[in-house]
Amino acid sequence: QVQLVESGGGLVQAGGSLRLSCAASGIILSTMGWYRQATGKQRELVATITTGRSSNYADSVKGRFTISREDAKNTVYLQMNSLEPEDTGVYYCNLVYPVVGRNYWGKGTLVTVSS
């Protein structure tokens, strides 16, 4: 059974940093990523990383966020620097098996950036 557990969210002032972690269990290694959802808005892509370490970022976070993975620990990270109030939202970890079209989600971790 696939489980994704996020951690590392919290309250931070604008300009600050946070590091999110997502620990996965019951998985076969595949592309993983982070998405976020602000109140009243749709869930949006933040960053993804393949097993080959190829990464993709939303334009709004390029240069500020870095996604990485540690396959030995089945963990993916999101280092978030220069945080802005617009980064506030619930951040969800995602695991995708594109060949079979299966997506798995964690329960999310809340990030709040105060101005």
Short mmCIF file of C-alpha atoms in Angstrom, two decimals:
data_model
loop_
_atom_site.label_atom_id
_atom_site.label_comp_id
_atom_site.label_asym_id
_atom_site.label_seq_id
_atom_site.Cartn_x
_atom_site.Cartn_y
_atom_site.Cartn_z
CA GLN A 1 0.00 0.00 0.00
CA VAL A 2 1.42 3.35 -1.07
CA GLN A 3 1.80 5.98 1.64
CA LEU A 4 3.17 9.49 1.25
CA VAL A 5 3.76 11.51 4.42
CA GLU A 6 4.72 15.16 4.22
CA SER A 7 6.45 17.17 6.94
CA GLY A 8 8.24 20.46 7.40
CA GLY A 9 5.47 22.96 6.91
CA GLY A 10 4.92 25.89 9.24
CA LEU A 11 4.74 29.64 9.63
CA VAL A 12 7.57 31.75 8.27
CA GLN A 13 8.09 35.41 7.50
CA ALA A 14 8.48 36.63 3.95
CA GLY A 15 12.04 36.14 2.79
CA GLY A 16 12.50 33.11 4.99
CA SER A 17 13.09 29.47 4.14
CA LEU A 18 11.49 26.10 4.77
CA ARG A 19 12.38 22.56 3.78
CA LEU A 20 9.58 20.11 3.11
CA SER A 21 10.06 16.35 3.18
CA CYS A 22 7.92 13.57 1.80
CA ALA A 23 8.58 10.04 3.01
CA ALA A 24 7.17 7.33 0.77
CA SER A 25 6.48 3.70 1.57
CA GLY A 26 5.12 0.78 -0.38
CA ILE A 27 6.33 2.25 -3.65
CA ILE A 28 8.33 1.48 -6.73
CA LEU A 29 10.55 4.43 -7.59
CA SER A 30 8.99 6.81 -10.08
CA THR A 31 8.51 10.50 -10.77
CA MET A 32 7.61 12.46 -7.65
CA GLY A 33 6.64 16.03 -7.10
CA TRP A 34 5.14 18.78 -5.03
CA TYR A 35 1.89 20.57 -5.66
CA ARG A 36 0.19 23.29 -3.65
CA GLN A 37 -3.28 24.62 -3.12
CA ALA A 38 -4.13 28.03 -1.75
CA THR A 39 -7.52 28.73 -0.22
CA GLY A 40 -10.11 29.15 -2.94
CA LYS A 41 -7.72 28.14 -5.71
CA GLN A 42 -7.02 25.00 -7.69
CA ARG A 43 -4.15 22.71 -6.87
CA GLU A 44 -1.09 23.66 -8.94
CA LEU A 45 2.22 22.14 -9.83
CA VAL A 46 5.24 23.39 -7.88
CA ALA A 47 8.01 21.01 -8.96
CA THR A 48 8.62 17.47 -10.15
CA ILE A 49 11.66 15.22 -10.30
CA THR A 50 12.18 12.02 -12.24
CA THR A 51 14.20 8.99 -11.21
CA GLY A 52 16.90 10.35 -13.51
CA ARG A 53 16.96 13.57 -11.46
CA SER A 54 15.42 15.65 -14.23
CA SER A 55 13.41 18.43 -12.58
CA ASN A 56 10.66 20.78 -13.64
CA TYR A 57 9.44 23.90 -11.85
CA ALA A 58 6.53 26.27 -12.00
CA ASP A 59 7.65 29.67 -13.30
CA SER A 60 6.60 31.30 -10.03
CA VAL A 61 9.15 29.31 -8.00
CA LYS A 62 12.09 29.03 -10.39
CA GLY A 63 15.28 30.24 -8.77
CA ARG A 64 13.76 30.08 -5.28
CA PHE A 65 12.74 26.43 -4.80
CA THR A 66 14.81 23.29 -5.29
CA ILE A 67 13.42 19.76 -5.47
CA SER A 68 15.63 16.78 -4.70
CA ARG A 69 15.24 13.10 -3.87
CA GLU A 70 17.04 10.51 -1.82
CA ASP A 71 15.99 7.16 -3.24
CA ALA A 72 17.74 5.13 -0.55
CA LYS A 73 15.29 6.70 1.89
CA ASN A 74 12.33 6.90 -0.52
CA THR A 75 12.19 10.60 0.29
CA VAL A 76 11.71 13.71 -1.79
CA TYR A 77 12.49 17.20 -0.54
CA LEU A 78 11.50 20.73 -1.43
CA GLN A 79 13.88 23.47 -0.32
CA MET A 80 12.00 26.76 -0.39
CA ASN A 81 13.96 30.01 -0.14
CA SER A 82 12.94 33.66 -0.44
CA LEU A 83 9.41 32.73 0.47
CA GLU A 84 6.62 35.13 -0.45
CA PRO A 85 3.09 35.47 0.96
CA GLU A 86 1.85 34.12 -2.38
CA ASP A 87 3.56 30.81 -1.55
CA THR A 88 1.07 30.22 1.25
CA GLY A 89 -0.97 27.05 0.88
CA VAL A 90 -1.17 23.35 1.56
CA TYR A 91 1.70 21.52 -0.08
CA TYR A 92 1.03 18.00 -1.32
CA CYS A 93 3.48 15.29 -2.24
CA ASN A 94 2.72 13.36 -5.41
CA LEU A 95 3.90 10.08 -6.87
CA VAL A 96 2.99 9.22 -10.42
CA TYR A 97 3.26 6.09 -12.52
CA PRO A 98 2.74 7.64 -15.96
CA VAL A 99 2.69 4.39 -17.91
CA VAL A 100 -0.38 3.16 -16.02
CA GLY A 101 -1.77 6.62 -15.26
CA ARG A 102 -1.82 6.22 -11.48
CA ASN A 103 -1.36 9.14 -9.10
CA TYR A 104 -0.87 9.01 -5.35
CA TRP A 105 -1.11 11.92 -2.92
CA GLY A 106 -0.09 12.69 0.61
CA LYS A 107 -2.40 14.48 3.03
CA GLY A 108 -0.49 17.74 2.75
CA THR A 109 1.44 20.09 4.97
CA LEU A 110 0.49 23.73 5.52
CA VAL A 111 2.91 26.51 4.66
CA THR A 112 2.03 30.02 5.79
CA VAL A 113 4.18 32.98 4.77
CA SER A 114 3.48 36.21 6.61
CA SER A 115 4.24 39.62 5.15
#
